[in-house]
Short mmCIF file of C-alpha atoms in Angstrom, two decimals:
data_model
loop_
_atom_site.label_atom_id
_atom_site.label_comp_id
_atom_site.label_asym_id
_atom_site.label_seq_id
_atom_site.Cartn_x
_atom_site.Cartn_y
_atom_site.Cartn_z
CA MET A 1 -8.44 -28.74 11.10
CA LYS A 2 -5.97 -26.50 12.88
CA PHE A 3 -5.98 -28.45 16.14
CA GLU A 4 -4.30 -31.75 17.03
CA SER A 5 -6.56 -32.81 19.90
CA MET A 6 -9.64 -31.80 21.87
CA ALA A 7 -7.48 -30.45 24.71
CA ASP A 8 -5.53 -28.41 22.19
CA PHE A 9 -8.81 -26.99 20.84
CA ILE A 10 -10.12 -26.08 24.32
CA GLY A 11 -6.77 -24.55 25.31
CA MET A 12 -6.49 -22.41 22.15
CA GLY A 13 -2.70 -22.21 22.63
CA GLY A 14 -3.02 -20.48 26.00
CA HIS A 15 -5.77 -18.10 24.86
CA GLY A 16 -8.64 -20.47 25.67
CA LEU A 17 -10.16 -18.28 28.37
CA TYR A 18 -10.31 -15.21 26.09
CA VAL A 19 -11.64 -17.02 23.01
CA TRP A 20 -14.31 -19.02 24.83
CA LEU A 21 -15.38 -16.04 26.94
CA ALA A 22 -15.89 -13.95 23.77
CA TYR A 23 -17.84 -16.69 21.99
CA GLY A 24 -19.87 -17.41 25.13
CA ILE A 25 -20.92 -13.78 25.55
CA ALA A 26 -21.83 -13.64 21.86
CA LEU A 27 -24.05 -16.72 22.21
CA VAL A 28 -25.84 -15.27 25.26
CA ILE A 29 -26.44 -11.87 23.65
CA LEU A 30 -27.67 -13.35 20.35
CA LEU A 31 -30.02 -15.78 22.13
CA LEU A 32 -31.45 -13.02 24.35
CA ASN A 33 -32.18 -10.95 21.25
CA VAL A 34 -34.44 -13.71 19.96
CA VAL A 35 -35.96 -14.95 23.22
CA GLN A 36 -36.85 -11.52 24.63
CA PRO A 37 -39.08 -10.29 21.75
CA LEU A 38 -40.73 -13.72 21.48
CA ARG A 39 -41.57 -13.68 25.21
CA GLN A 40 -42.82 -10.10 25.05
CA THR A 41 -45.10 -10.96 22.13
CA ARG A 42 -46.49 -14.03 23.91
CA GLN A 43 -47.15 -12.00 27.06
CA LEU A 44 -48.90 -9.28 25.06
CA LEU A 45 -51.13 -11.76 23.24
CA ASN A 46 -52.01 -13.54 26.51
CA GLN A 47 -52.83 -10.22 28.14
CA GLN A 48 -55.06 -9.23 25.22
CA ALA A 49 -56.79 -12.62 25.29
CA ARG A 50 -57.53 -12.15 29.01
CA ARG A 51 -58.93 -8.70 28.30
CA VAL A 52 -61.20 -10.06 25.55
CA ARG A 53 -62.48 -12.81 27.85
CA ARG A 54 -63.12 -10.31 30.66
CA GLU A 55 -65.04 -7.96 28.39
CA LYS A 56 -67.08 -10.86 26.97
CA GLY A 57 -67.91 -11.99 30.52
CA LEU A 58 -69.17 -8.53 31.44
CA SER A 59 -71.43 -8.01 28.44
CA MET B 1 -56.00 19.51 -7.39
CA ALA B 2 -54.19 17.63 -10.15
CA LYS B 3 -50.90 18.93 -8.81
CA THR B 4 -51.38 17.48 -5.33
CA LYS B 5 -52.27 14.16 -6.92
CA THR B 6 -49.01 13.91 -8.89
CA ASP B 7 -47.10 15.16 -5.87
CA LYS B 8 -48.44 12.25 -3.89
CA ASN B 9 -47.61 9.63 -6.50
CA TRP B 10 -43.88 10.14 -6.80
CA MET B 11 -43.25 7.42 -4.22
CA PRO B 12 -43.71 3.79 -5.27
CA ARG B 13 -46.71 1.87 -4.01
CA TRP B 14 -44.74 -0.42 -1.66
CA PHE B 15 -43.61 2.67 0.26
CA TYR B 16 -47.22 3.37 1.19
CA GLN B 17 -47.87 -0.29 1.94
CA LEU B 18 -44.93 -0.20 4.34
CA ALA B 19 -46.85 2.46 6.19
CA SER B 20 -49.57 -0.05 7.04
CA PRO B 21 -48.77 -1.84 10.32
CA ARG B 22 -50.94 -4.78 9.35
CA TRP B 23 -49.25 -5.23 5.97
CA CYS B 24 -45.86 -5.01 7.72
CA TYR B 25 -46.89 -7.62 10.26
CA GLU B 26 -47.94 -9.99 7.51
CA ILE B 27 -44.90 -9.49 5.25
CA THR B 28 -42.43 -9.91 8.16
CA GLY B 29 -44.29 -13.11 9.08
CA LYS B 30 -43.54 -14.42 5.59
CA LEU B 31 -39.90 -13.24 5.57
CA LEU B 32 -38.99 -14.52 9.05
CA PRO B 33 -38.56 -18.27 8.31
CA ALA B 34 -36.18 -17.70 5.38
CA PHE B 35 -34.03 -15.21 7.30
CA SER B 36 -33.99 -17.41 10.42
CA VAL B 37 -32.71 -20.43 8.45
CA LEU B 38 -30.15 -18.28 6.63
CA ALA B 39 -28.92 -16.69 9.88
CA LEU B 40 -28.65 -20.05 11.64
CA VAL B 41 -26.77 -21.74 8.78
CA LEU B 42 -24.37 -18.83 8.22
CA LEU B 43 -23.65 -18.25 11.91
CA LEU B 44 -23.15 -21.95 12.70
CA GLY B 45 -21.07 -22.57 9.58
CA GLY B 46 -19.10 -19.38 10.11
CA THR B 47 -18.37 -20.25 13.75
CA VAL B 48 -17.14 -23.76 12.92
CA TRP B 49 -15.00 -22.34 10.12
CA ALA B 50 -13.67 -19.56 12.38
CA LEU B 51 -12.84 -21.81 15.34
CA LEU B 52 -11.57 -24.95 13.61
CA PHE B 53 -10.34 -24.16 10.12
CA ALA B 54 -9.20 -20.53 9.99
CA PRO B 55 -5.45 -20.23 10.60
CA ALA B 56 -4.15 -18.67 13.81
CA ASP B 57 -2.46 -15.30 13.53
CA TYR B 58 1.34 -15.53 13.56
CA GLN B 59 1.58 -12.79 16.19
CA GLN B 60 -1.68 -13.01 18.14
CA GLY B 61 -2.08 -16.78 18.01
CA ASN B 62 -5.57 -18.13 18.64
CA SER B 63 -6.89 -15.01 20.37
CA PHE B 64 -7.21 -13.70 16.80
CA ARG B 65 -10.34 -15.89 16.46
CA ILE B 66 -12.22 -13.27 18.50
CA ILE B 67 -12.23 -11.14 15.34
CA TYR B 68 -15.02 -13.33 13.94
CA ILE B 69 -17.38 -12.01 16.65
CA HIS B 70 -15.86 -8.60 17.24
CA VAL B 71 -15.87 -7.18 13.69
CA PRO B 72 -19.40 -8.33 12.71
CA SER B 73 -20.93 -7.02 15.94
CA ALA B 74 -19.14 -3.67 15.57
CA ILE B 75 -20.28 -3.33 11.91
CA LEU B 76 -23.84 -4.24 12.85
CA ALA B 77 -23.93 -1.87 15.84
CA GLN B 78 -23.15 0.99 13.44
CA SER B 79 -25.49 -0.20 10.66
CA CYS B 80 -28.25 -0.54 13.22
CA TYR B 81 -27.64 3.02 14.41
CA MET B 82 -27.86 4.38 10.86
CA MET B 83 -31.07 2.45 10.34
CA MET B 84 -32.50 3.82 13.60
CA ALA B 85 -31.67 7.40 12.61
CA LEU B 86 -33.01 6.90 9.06
CA ALA B 87 -36.25 5.33 10.31
CA GLY B 88 -36.56 8.14 12.85
CA ALA B 89 -36.12 10.75 10.10
CA ILE B 90 -38.76 9.05 7.92
CA GLY B 91 -41.09 9.01 10.92
CA LEU B 92 -40.47 12.71 11.53
CA ILE B 93 -40.95 13.76 7.90
CA TRP B 94 -43.79 11.52 6.71
CA LYS B 95 -45.39 10.85 10.12
CA MET B 96 -45.13 7.18 9.34
CA LYS B 97 -46.02 5.07 12.37
CA VAL B 98 -44.21 1.94 11.17
CA ALA B 99 -40.97 3.91 10.75
CA ASP B 100 -41.26 5.04 14.37
CA MET B 101 -41.73 1.41 15.42
CA VAL B 102 -38.67 0.31 13.41
CA ALA B 103 -36.60 3.05 15.07
CA LYS B 104 -37.79 1.92 18.49
CA ALA B 105 -37.05 -1.74 17.71
CA CYS B 106 -33.50 -0.84 16.63
CA ALA B 107 -32.48 0.66 19.99
CA PRO B 108 -32.22 -2.40 22.29
CA LEU B 109 -30.84 -4.55 19.47
CA GLY B 110 -28.16 -2.00 18.60
CA ALA B 111 -27.29 -1.48 22.25
CA SER B 112 -26.72 -5.21 22.73
CA LEU B 113 -24.54 -5.35 19.58
CA ALA B 114 -22.47 -2.34 20.70
CA LEU B 115 -22.06 -4.01 24.10
CA LEU B 116 -20.96 -7.24 22.38
CA ALA B 117 -18.42 -5.34 20.27
CA LEU B 118 -17.04 -3.56 23.35
CA ALA B 119 -16.94 -6.75 25.45
CA THR B 120 -15.21 -8.86 22.79
CA GLY B 121 -12.86 -5.95 22.13
CA ALA B 122 -11.92 -5.79 25.81
CA ILE B 123 -11.40 -9.55 25.94
CA TRP B 124 -9.25 -9.40 22.80
CA GLY B 125 -7.34 -6.36 24.11
CA LYS B 126 -6.15 -8.14 27.26
CA PRO B 127 -3.85 -10.71 25.57
CA THR B 128 -2.99 -8.41 22.63
CA TRP B 129 -2.41 -4.98 24.21
CA GLY B 130 -2.03 -6.16 27.81
CA SER B 131 -5.04 -4.15 28.99
CA TRP B 132 -8.83 -4.64 29.01
CA TRP B 133 -9.50 -1.01 28.24
CA VAL B 134 -7.61 2.01 26.93
CA TRP B 135 -9.06 5.48 26.32
CA ASP B 136 -8.40 5.17 22.63
CA ALA B 137 -10.39 7.13 20.03
CA ARG B 138 -12.03 4.05 18.49
CA LEU B 139 -12.96 2.55 21.85
CA THR B 140 -14.25 5.82 23.26
CA SER B 141 -16.40 6.64 20.21
CA MET B 142 -17.83 3.10 20.35
CA LEU B 143 -18.66 3.61 24.04
CA ILE B 144 -20.47 6.83 23.08
CA LEU B 145 -22.46 4.81 20.53
CA LEU B 146 -23.58 2.49 23.33
CA PHE B 147 -24.58 5.51 25.46
CA LEU B 148 -26.56 6.97 22.55
CA TYR B 149 -28.52 3.70 22.28
CA LEU B 150 -29.09 3.71 26.04
CA GLY B 151 -30.23 7.35 25.82
CA VAL B 152 -32.78 6.46 23.14
CA MET B 153 -34.05 3.55 25.24
CA ALA B 154 -34.29 5.73 28.35
CA LEU B 155 -36.22 8.42 26.45
CA HIS B 156 -38.63 5.78 25.16
CA SER B 157 -39.34 4.50 28.65
CA ALA B 158 -39.59 8.03 30.10
CA ILE B 159 -42.17 9.39 27.62
CA GLU B 160 -45.59 7.83 27.89
CA ASN B 161 -47.00 9.12 24.61
CA ASP B 162 -45.79 6.99 21.66
CA THR B 163 -45.78 9.85 19.13
CA THR B 164 -43.89 12.28 21.38
CA ALA B 165 -41.41 9.54 22.34
CA ALA B 166 -40.81 8.74 18.66
CA GLN B 167 -40.19 12.39 17.80
CA SER B 168 -37.79 13.01 20.69
CA THR B 169 -35.81 9.82 20.10
CA ALA B 170 -35.62 10.53 16.37
CA VAL B 171 -34.06 13.93 17.06
CA LEU B 172 -31.60 12.39 19.53
CA ALA B 173 -30.72 9.64 17.03
CA LEU B 174 -30.18 12.17 14.23
CA VAL B 175 -27.94 14.37 16.38
CA GLY B 176 -25.96 11.29 17.45
CA LEU B 177 -25.43 10.35 13.81
CA VAL B 178 -22.35 12.60 13.84
CA ASN B 179 -20.66 9.87 15.89
CA ILE B 180 -20.78 7.32 13.03
CA PRO B 181 -18.09 8.97 10.82
CA ILE B 182 -16.08 9.65 13.97
CA ILE B 183 -16.04 5.91 14.74
CA LYS B 184 -15.15 5.08 11.15
CA TYR B 185 -12.27 7.53 10.79
CA SER B 186 -11.09 7.44 14.43
CA VAL B 187 -8.28 5.03 13.49
CA GLU B 188 -7.04 7.48 10.82
CA TRP B 189 -7.57 10.82 12.57
CA TRP B 190 -5.96 9.93 15.88
CA ASN B 191 -2.97 7.87 16.94
CA THR B 192 -4.53 4.66 18.08
CA LEU B 193 -3.76 1.17 19.22
CA HIS B 194 -6.71 -0.14 17.27
CA GLN B 195 -5.93 -1.74 13.94
CA PRO B 196 -7.50 -0.24 10.76
CA ALA B 197 -10.59 -1.65 9.08
CA THR B 198 -10.45 -5.23 7.80
CA PHE B 199 -12.79 -4.69 4.87
CA LYS B 200 -12.55 -1.66 2.61
CA LEU B 201 -14.57 -1.12 -0.51
CA THR B 202 -11.63 0.11 -2.56
CA GLU B 203 -8.83 -2.27 -1.54
CA LYS B 204 -8.19 -5.93 -1.08
CA PRO B 205 -8.14 -7.03 2.58
CA ALA B 206 -4.66 -7.20 4.14
CA MET B 207 -5.42 -10.71 5.40
CA PRO B 208 -5.23 -13.93 3.38
CA PRO B 209 -8.56 -15.28 2.06
CA GLU B 210 -8.61 -18.22 4.49
CA MET B 211 -8.83 -15.60 7.27
CA TRP B 212 -11.28 -13.09 5.78
CA LEU B 213 -13.64 -15.51 4.03
CA PRO B 214 -15.04 -16.89 7.31
CA LEU B 215 -15.22 -13.30 8.54
CA LEU B 216 -17.34 -12.38 5.53
CA VAL B 217 -19.63 -15.35 6.26
CA MET B 218 -19.99 -14.16 9.86
CA VAL B 219 -20.74 -10.57 8.80
CA VAL B 220 -23.49 -11.73 6.40
CA GLY B 221 -24.77 -14.10 9.10
CA PHE B 222 -24.92 -11.24 11.61
CA TYR B 223 -26.88 -9.13 9.08
CA CYS B 224 -29.40 -11.95 8.67
CA PHE B 225 -29.60 -12.36 12.44
CA PHE B 226 -30.12 -8.61 12.77
CA ALA B 227 -33.01 -8.85 10.30
CA VAL B 228 -34.59 -11.71 12.29
CA SER B 229 -34.31 -9.98 15.66
CA LEU B 230 -35.46 -6.64 14.27
CA MET B 231 -38.52 -8.22 12.66
CA LEU B 232 -39.40 -10.02 15.91
CA ARG B 233 -39.13 -6.77 17.87
CA LEU B 234 -41.05 -4.86 15.19
CA ARG B 235 -43.87 -7.42 15.23
CA HIS B 236 -44.16 -7.08 19.00
CA GLU B 237 -44.24 -3.30 18.72
CA ILE B 238 -46.87 -3.41 15.94
CA LEU B 239 -49.12 -5.68 18.03
CA ARG B 240 -48.65 -3.53 21.12
CA ARG B 241 -49.49 -0.28 19.36
CA GLU B 242 -52.35 -1.74 17.31
CA ARG B 243 -53.80 -3.84 20.14
CA ARG B 244 -57.14 -2.01 19.94
CA SER B 245 -57.54 -2.49 16.19
CA SER B 246 -59.91 -5.11 14.82
CA TRP B 247 -57.27 -7.17 13.02
CA VAL B 248 -55.21 -7.65 16.22
CA GLN B 249 -58.42 -8.50 18.11
CA ALA B 250 -59.20 -11.12 15.46
CA LEU B 251 -55.63 -12.45 15.76
CA VAL B 252 -55.98 -12.71 19.55
CA GLU B 253 -59.30 -14.48 19.31
CA SER B 254 -58.13 -16.92 16.64
CA ARG B 255 -55.33 -18.23 18.88
#
């Protein structure tokens, strides 16, 4: 452990804003890169399922 | 006749299997859990190590900890670009649909990684150089990399036909490949504020092991994460392009 206390850890020796901003942006970008393709895939499959149901209803 | 047969067989069988979207969808489905666990463990472990246990730099203090995000994202942004160009070239030469899809999947992922590298670099630059941005060779060539990714994405959304879009973006990606060595050697060719590479194949890192070991963990973690995100995007693209085929229909109906 390189930090004495929680406040020391948050403060990062005066560089807290920079360090936490960088790690925060990284978290957001990494999460988006997983969530976005998963959502797109779910939407596509739902759309295809609707199309199949519609075509079955017509025939 | 015999000649064409031997000509066709010089590539291993898995290369042809890779060309099958369905086979690719199935194999990525099997690979995903392992890579997801690996990425999660390495990134979480690496972050804890980087934030709590790695020593602070004697000059830069704790702002040095940004390196554990900045360097992996910059490495990955370049690796992703090379993969996009390579996949594009394979698609151009062998007319392989899956290669086109891989190239397309690389673009948004690489753009976000280049953006992450630039953003963390700017945040790190403020306390270290006293400025968010300087028109330095390394920074400028990295910005061009981001624009190349955005160009590929814009071309994809502008061209309706998937085959034409794949060909045009592959050519753009291949032309832009010239930027990769420029990024790599920018710190040597020009006077620059940016520090030289942390990891070199031929030399020991200039940092002590307790600083570069967590960095290595983060780089490997980012590679695993890249694999996960790329496979997710590829699977979406395979389903989208093959939505009329019987196996996707069966998949939709079995849900």
